[in-house]
Coordinates of C-alpha atoms in Angstrom, one line a residue:
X1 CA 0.0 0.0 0.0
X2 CA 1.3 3.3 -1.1
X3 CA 2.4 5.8 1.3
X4 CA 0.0 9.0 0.9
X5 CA 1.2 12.4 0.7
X6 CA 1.1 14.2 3.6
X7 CA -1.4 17.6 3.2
X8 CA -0.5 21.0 3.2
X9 CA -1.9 22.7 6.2
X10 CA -4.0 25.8 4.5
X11 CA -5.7 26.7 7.3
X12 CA -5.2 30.4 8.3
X13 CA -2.8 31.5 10.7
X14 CA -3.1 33.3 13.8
X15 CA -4.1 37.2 13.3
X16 CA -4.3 39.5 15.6
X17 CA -7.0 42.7 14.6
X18 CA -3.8 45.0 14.8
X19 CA -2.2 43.4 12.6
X20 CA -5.2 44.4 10.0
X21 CA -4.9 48.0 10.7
X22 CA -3.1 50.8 9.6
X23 CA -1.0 52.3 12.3
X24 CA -2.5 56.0 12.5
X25 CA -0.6 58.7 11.6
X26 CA 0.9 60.9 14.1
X27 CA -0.7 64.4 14.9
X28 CA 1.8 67.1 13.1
X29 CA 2.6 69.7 16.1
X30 CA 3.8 72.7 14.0
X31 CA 3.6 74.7 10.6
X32 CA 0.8 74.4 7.7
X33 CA -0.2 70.3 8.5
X34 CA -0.8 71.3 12.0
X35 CA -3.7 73.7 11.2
X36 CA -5.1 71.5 8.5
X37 CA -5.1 69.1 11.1
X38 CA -7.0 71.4 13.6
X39 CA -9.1 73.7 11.0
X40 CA -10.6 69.8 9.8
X41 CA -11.1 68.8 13.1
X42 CA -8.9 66.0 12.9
X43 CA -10.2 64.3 9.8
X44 CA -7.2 65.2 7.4
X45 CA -4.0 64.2 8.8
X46 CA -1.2 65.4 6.2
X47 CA 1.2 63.8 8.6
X48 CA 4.4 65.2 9.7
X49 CA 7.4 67.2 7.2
X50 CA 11.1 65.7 7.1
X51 CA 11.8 68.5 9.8
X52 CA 8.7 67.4 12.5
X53 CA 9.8 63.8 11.7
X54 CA 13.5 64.6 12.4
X55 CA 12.8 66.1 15.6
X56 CA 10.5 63.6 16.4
X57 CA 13.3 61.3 16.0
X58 CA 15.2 63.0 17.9
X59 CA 13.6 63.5 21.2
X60 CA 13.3 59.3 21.2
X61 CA 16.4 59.3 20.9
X62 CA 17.5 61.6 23.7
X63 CA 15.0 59.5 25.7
X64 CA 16.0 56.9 25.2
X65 CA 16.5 54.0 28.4
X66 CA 20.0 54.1 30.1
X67 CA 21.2 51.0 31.2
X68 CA 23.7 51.1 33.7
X69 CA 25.7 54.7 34.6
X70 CA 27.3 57.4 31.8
X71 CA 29.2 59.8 32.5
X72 CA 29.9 62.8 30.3
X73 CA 33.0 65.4 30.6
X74 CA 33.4 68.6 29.4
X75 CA 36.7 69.6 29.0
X76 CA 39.3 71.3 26.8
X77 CA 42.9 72.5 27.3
X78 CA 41.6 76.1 26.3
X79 CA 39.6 77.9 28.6
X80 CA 37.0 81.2 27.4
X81 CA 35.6 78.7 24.4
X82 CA 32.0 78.2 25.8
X83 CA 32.9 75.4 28.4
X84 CA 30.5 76.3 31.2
X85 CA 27.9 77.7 28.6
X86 CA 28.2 74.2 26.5
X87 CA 27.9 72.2 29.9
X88 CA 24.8 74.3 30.9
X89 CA 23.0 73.9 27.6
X90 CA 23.6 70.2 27.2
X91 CA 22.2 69.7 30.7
X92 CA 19.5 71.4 30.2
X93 CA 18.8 70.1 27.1
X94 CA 18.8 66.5 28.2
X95 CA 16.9 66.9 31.5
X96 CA 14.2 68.4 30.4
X97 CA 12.9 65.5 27.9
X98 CA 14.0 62.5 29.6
X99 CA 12.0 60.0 32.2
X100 CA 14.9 59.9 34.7
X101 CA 17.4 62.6 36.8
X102 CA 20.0 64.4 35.5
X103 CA 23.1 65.4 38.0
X104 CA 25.3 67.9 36.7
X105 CA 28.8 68.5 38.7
X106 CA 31.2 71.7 38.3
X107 CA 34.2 70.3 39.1
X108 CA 36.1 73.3 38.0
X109 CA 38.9 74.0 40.9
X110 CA 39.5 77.5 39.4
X111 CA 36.2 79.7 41.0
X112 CA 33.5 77.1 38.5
X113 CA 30.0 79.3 37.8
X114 CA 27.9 76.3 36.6
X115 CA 25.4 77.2 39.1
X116 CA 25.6 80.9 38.3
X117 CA 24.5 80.3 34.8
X118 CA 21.7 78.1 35.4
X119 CA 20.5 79.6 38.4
X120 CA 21.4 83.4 38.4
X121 CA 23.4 83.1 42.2
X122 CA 27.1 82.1 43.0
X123 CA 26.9 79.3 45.3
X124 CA 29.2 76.5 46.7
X125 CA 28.9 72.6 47.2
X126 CA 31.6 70.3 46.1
X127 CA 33.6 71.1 48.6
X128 CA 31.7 71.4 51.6
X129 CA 30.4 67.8 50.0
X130 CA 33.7 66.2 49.9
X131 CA 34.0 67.5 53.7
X132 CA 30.9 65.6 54.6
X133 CA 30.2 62.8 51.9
X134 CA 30.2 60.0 54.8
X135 CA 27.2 61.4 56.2
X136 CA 25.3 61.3 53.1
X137 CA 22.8 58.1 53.1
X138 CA 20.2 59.8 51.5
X139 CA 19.2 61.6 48.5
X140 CA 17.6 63.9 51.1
X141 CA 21.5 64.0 52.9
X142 CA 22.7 65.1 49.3
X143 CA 20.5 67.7 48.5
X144 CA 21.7 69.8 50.9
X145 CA 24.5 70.4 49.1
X146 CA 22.8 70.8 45.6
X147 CA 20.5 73.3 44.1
X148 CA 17.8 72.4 41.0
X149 CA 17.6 74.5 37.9
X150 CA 13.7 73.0 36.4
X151 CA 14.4 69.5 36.1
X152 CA 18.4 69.8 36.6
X153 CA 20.1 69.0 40.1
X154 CA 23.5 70.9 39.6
X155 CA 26.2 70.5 42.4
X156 CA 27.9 74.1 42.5
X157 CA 31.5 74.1 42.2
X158 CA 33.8 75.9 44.9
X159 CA 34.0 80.1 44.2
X160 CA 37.2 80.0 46.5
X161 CA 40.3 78.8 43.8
X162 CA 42.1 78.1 47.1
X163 CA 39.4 75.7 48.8
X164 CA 39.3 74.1 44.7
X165 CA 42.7 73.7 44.7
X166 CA 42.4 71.2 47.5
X167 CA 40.1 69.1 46.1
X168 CA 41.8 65.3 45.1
X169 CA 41.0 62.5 42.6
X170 CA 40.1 60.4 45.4
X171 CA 37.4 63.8 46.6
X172 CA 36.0 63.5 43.0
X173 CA 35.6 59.8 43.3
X174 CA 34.1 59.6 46.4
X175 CA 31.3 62.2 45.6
X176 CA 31.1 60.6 42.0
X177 CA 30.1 57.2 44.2
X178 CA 27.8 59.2 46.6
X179 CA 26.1 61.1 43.6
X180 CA 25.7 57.7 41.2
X181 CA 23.5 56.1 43.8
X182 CA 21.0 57.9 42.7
X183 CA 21.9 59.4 39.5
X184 CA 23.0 57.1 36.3
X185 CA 23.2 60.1 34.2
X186 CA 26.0 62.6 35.7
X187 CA 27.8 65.8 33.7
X188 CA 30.8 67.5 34.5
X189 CA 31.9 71.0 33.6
X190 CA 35.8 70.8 34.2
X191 CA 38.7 73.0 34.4
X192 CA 41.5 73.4 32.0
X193 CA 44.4 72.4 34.0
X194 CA 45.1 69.1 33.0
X195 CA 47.7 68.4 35.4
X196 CA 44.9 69.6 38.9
X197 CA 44.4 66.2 40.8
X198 CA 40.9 66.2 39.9
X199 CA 41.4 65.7 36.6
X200 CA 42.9 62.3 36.7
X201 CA 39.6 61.3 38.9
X202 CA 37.3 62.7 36.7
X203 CA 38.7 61.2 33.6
X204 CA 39.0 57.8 34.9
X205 CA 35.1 57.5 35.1
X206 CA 34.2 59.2 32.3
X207 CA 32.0 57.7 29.7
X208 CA 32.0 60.4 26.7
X209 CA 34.0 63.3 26.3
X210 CA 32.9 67.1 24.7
X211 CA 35.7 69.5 23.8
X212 CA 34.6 72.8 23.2
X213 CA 35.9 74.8 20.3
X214 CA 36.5 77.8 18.7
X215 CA 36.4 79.5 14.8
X216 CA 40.1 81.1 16.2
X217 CA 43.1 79.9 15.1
X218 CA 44.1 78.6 19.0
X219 CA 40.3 77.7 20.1
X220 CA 40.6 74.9 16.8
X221 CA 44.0 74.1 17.9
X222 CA 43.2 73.5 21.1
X223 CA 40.5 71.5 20.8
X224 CA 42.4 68.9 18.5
X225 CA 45.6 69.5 21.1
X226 CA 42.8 67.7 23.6
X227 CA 42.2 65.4 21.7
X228 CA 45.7 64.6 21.5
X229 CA 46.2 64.8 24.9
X230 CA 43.6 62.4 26.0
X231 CA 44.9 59.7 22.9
X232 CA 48.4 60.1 24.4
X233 CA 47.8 59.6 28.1
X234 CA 45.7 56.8 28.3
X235 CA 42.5 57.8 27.2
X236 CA 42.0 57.3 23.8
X237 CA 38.6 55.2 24.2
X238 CA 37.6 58.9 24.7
X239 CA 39.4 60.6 22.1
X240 CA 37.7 57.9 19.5
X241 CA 34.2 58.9 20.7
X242 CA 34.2 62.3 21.5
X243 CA 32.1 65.0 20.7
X244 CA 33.3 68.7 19.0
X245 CA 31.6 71.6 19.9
X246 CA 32.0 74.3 17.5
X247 CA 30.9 77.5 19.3
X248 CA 30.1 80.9 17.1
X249 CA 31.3 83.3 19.9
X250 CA 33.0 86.6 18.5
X251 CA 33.4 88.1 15.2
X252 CA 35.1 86.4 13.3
X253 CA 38.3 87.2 10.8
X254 CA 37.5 87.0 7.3
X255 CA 41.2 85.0 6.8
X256 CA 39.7 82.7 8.6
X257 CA 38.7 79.3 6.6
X258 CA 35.8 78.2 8.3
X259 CA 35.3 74.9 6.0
X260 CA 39.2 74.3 6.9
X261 CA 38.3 74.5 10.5
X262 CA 35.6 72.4 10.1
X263 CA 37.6 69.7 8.3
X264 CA 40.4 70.0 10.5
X265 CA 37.7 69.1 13.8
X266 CA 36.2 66.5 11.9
X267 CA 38.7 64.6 11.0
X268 CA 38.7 62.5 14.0
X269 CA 35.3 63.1 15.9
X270 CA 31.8 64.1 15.3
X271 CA 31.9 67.5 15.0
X272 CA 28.1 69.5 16.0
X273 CA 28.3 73.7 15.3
X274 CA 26.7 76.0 17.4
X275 CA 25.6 79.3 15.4
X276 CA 26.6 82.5 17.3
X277 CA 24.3 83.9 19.6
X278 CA 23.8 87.1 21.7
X279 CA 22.0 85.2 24.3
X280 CA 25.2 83.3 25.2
X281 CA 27.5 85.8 24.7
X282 CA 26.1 87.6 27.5
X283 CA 27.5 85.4 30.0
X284 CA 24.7 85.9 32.2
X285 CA 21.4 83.4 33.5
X286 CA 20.9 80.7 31.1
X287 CA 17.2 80.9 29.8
X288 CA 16.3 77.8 27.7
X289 CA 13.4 80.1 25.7
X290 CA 15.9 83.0 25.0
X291 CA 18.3 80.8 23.0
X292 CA 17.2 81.4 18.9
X293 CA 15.5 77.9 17.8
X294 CA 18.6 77.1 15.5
X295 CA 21.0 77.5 18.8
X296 CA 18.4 75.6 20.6
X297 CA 18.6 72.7 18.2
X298 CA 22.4 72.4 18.1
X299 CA 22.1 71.8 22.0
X300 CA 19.6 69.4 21.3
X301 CA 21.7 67.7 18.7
X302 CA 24.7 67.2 21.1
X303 CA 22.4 66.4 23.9
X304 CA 21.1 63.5 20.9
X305 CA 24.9 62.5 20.2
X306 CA 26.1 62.1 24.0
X307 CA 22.9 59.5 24.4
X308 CA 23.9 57.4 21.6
X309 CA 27.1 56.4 23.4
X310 CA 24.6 55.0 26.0
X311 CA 26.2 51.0 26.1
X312 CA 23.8 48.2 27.2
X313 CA 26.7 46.3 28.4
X314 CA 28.1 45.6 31.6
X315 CA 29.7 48.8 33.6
X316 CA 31.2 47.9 36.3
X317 CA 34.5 47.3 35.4
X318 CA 34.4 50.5 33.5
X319 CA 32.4 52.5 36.3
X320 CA 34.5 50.8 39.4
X321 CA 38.0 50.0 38.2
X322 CA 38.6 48.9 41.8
X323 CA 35.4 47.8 43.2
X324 CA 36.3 49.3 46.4
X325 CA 32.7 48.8 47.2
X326 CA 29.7 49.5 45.0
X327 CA 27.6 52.2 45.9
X328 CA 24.5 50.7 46.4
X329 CA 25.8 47.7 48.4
X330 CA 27.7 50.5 50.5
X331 CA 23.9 52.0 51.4
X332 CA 22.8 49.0 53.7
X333 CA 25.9 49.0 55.8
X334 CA 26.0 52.7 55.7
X335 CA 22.4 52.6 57.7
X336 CA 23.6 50.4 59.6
X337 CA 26.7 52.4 61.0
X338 CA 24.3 55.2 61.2
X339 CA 21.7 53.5 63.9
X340 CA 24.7 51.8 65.6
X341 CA 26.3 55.3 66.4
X342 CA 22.9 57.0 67.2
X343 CA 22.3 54.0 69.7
X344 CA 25.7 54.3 71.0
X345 CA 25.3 57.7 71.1
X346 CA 21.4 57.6 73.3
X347 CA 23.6 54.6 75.8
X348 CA 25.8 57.1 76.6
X349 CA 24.2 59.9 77.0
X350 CA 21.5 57.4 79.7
X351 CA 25.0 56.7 81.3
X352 CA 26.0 60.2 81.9
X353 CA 22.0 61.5 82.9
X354 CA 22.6 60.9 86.8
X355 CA 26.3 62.7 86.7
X356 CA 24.8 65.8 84.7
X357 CA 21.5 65.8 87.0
X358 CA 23.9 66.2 89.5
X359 CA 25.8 69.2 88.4
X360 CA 28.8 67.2 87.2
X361 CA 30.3 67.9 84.0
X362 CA 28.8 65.6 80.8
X363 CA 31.5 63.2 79.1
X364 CA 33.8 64.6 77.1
X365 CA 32.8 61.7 74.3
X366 CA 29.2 63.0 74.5
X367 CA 30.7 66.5 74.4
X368 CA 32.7 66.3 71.1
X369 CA 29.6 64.6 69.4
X370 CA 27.6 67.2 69.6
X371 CA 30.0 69.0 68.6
X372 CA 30.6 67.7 66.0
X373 CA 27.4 67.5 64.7
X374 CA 27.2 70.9 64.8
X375 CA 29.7 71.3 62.8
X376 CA 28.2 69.4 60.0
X377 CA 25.4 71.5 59.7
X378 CA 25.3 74.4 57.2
X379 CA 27.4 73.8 54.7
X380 CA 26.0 76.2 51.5
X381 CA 25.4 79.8 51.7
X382 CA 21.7 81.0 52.8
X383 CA 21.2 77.3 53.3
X384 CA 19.1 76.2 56.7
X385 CA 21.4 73.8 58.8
X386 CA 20.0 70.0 58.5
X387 CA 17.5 69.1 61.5
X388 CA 18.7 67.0 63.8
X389 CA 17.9 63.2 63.9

């Protein structure tokens, strides 16, 4: 008896009813298709223009999920180029369209005005933080030292150059541990001395690198000089994925070749141009709405190219080099230190009642706690010391 062929199986498959639709167009947001959309009450959609659709693309991308911790430097051999500006812009311009916190540092030793530009007031943090960064368990421990500009936490740098020149690598790591335990995405505006101790910390955890530039002859040099720098000292994972910023600052010279400059930048990096604007020139307050829309979306368009260099992978080795002790496994045993002092602290003091009842003079031990407690109070300018626990 022959074998019979087995049948094709020509029932349907499995369809879902969205599969059978047509995925709506998005609403258009600006120019001519958004009124046509509004004026028809909604029943033409011309859809969106290259440029909506480019933006669209764009904010998604600087949205997009961070797995794991970035870091983001800027910094540039050359100071006077934009630096702090850059740094303020690029904050700004990624806090204020993505899901989770932004934490920008000024880790510039020589007097840093981060704050100032995004807040209007000189103010100081990092070091007073570095003084105290045991003590901080909390992100309510931390903000004490920090000041929000909209969606932006900013750490202020240190107005004093003296009290910046003390700051260490090992200052800079410890508050980049205490910061990243509840911050994945940190930015910091550096200073230009290469050879400052905080340098070599800040470098060693830093994910991407932005090097401000300039049209002049030495603001382009620099920048590539930088670059050179970084390649020839151990960090050339940074040089490779680094990010120019061409700033339009000053007049320019007419014997300057601007597409020569441009080439010259671009040879080895990716190479975003920011159009001059009086805004920024000024110096003053950052305002996000004053900025002209073209300067607004060359901000963007960095803020865009510093969250592609956002890596799935694993970070730890990168992050923690030495995996002293990660940050978040260093938050249960920090706790508990905390409530083992406090209830050392209360056994003492219940010791000592009777002798002070009595008109004798408290423990020394007891004494220099509270002292020092006090001393770990106010620690900003204007700022209200902490309550005590």
């Amino acid at each position: 008896m022959d074998t019979p062929h087995a049948r094709r199986d020509t029932r349907p498959s499995h369809v879902t009813g969205g599969q059978m639709l047509r995925p709506p167009l998005p609403k258009p947001r600006t120019g001519w298709r958004a009124l046509a959309y509004r004026w028809s009450g909604g029943s033409w959609n011309p859809g969106l223009s290259d440029k909506e659709q480019r933006q669209r693309d764009r904010e998604a991308q600087i949205a997009t999920q961070l797995r794991g911790r970035h870091v983001t430097a800027f910094f540039c051999l050359k100071g006077g180029i934009s630096k702090t500006s850059t740094t303020a812009a690029v904050s700004t311009a990624l806090a204020n369209p993505r899901p989770d916190p932004v934490f920008a540092i000024d880790a510039n030793p020589d007097a840093g005005d981060l704050a100032e530009r995004l807040i209007g007031e000189q103010m100081s943090g990092i070091t007073a933080l570095s003084r105290h960064v045991e003590e901080v368990i909390t992100l309510e421990d931390l903000s004490r030292y920090t000041v929000t500009a909209g969606r932006l936490t900013v750490l202020p740098g240190e107005p004093n150059p003296r009290l910046g020149a003390s700051l260490s690598s090992n200052d800079f790591e410890q508050i980049l541990q205490t910061v990243q335990r509840f911050y994945s995405n940190v930015l910091v505006d550096c200073g230009t001395g290469v050879t400052h101790p905080l340098m070599s910390g800040i470098l060693r955890f830093t994910t991407t690198a932005v090097i401000p530039a300039a049209w002049s002859i030495t603001g382009a040099r620099r920048a590539m000089e930088t670059i050179l720098w970084l390649r020839d000292n151990g960090f050339a994972h940074l040089a490779d994925s680094c990010i120019v910023v061409l700033t339009a600052k000053d007049i320019v010279s007419k014997s300057v070749d601007k597409d020569a400059v441009r080439r010259h930048l671009a040879a080895g990096s990716e190479l975003i141009v920011v159009p001059a604007d009086p805004h920024m020139a000024d110096g003053g307050l950052l305002d996000w709405e004053q900025l002209r829309p073209r300067t607004r979306e060359a901000f963007l368009d960095i803020a865009e190219a510093v969250t592609r260099r956002f890596t799935a992978g694993d970070v730890e080795a990168q992050r923690w080099p030495n995996r002293r002790q990660h940050p978040e496994e260093s938050v249960a045993a920090a706790l508990q230190a905390r409530q083992s002092a406090r209830a050392e602290t209360s056994a003492a003091e219940a010791m000592h009642a009777p002798e002070r009842a009595g008109g004798e003079q408290a423990s020394p031990t007891a004494a220099s706690r509270r002292a020092s407690h006090s001393r770990a109070g106010a620690v900003m300018p204007g700022a209200a010391a902490p309550a005590e626990r």
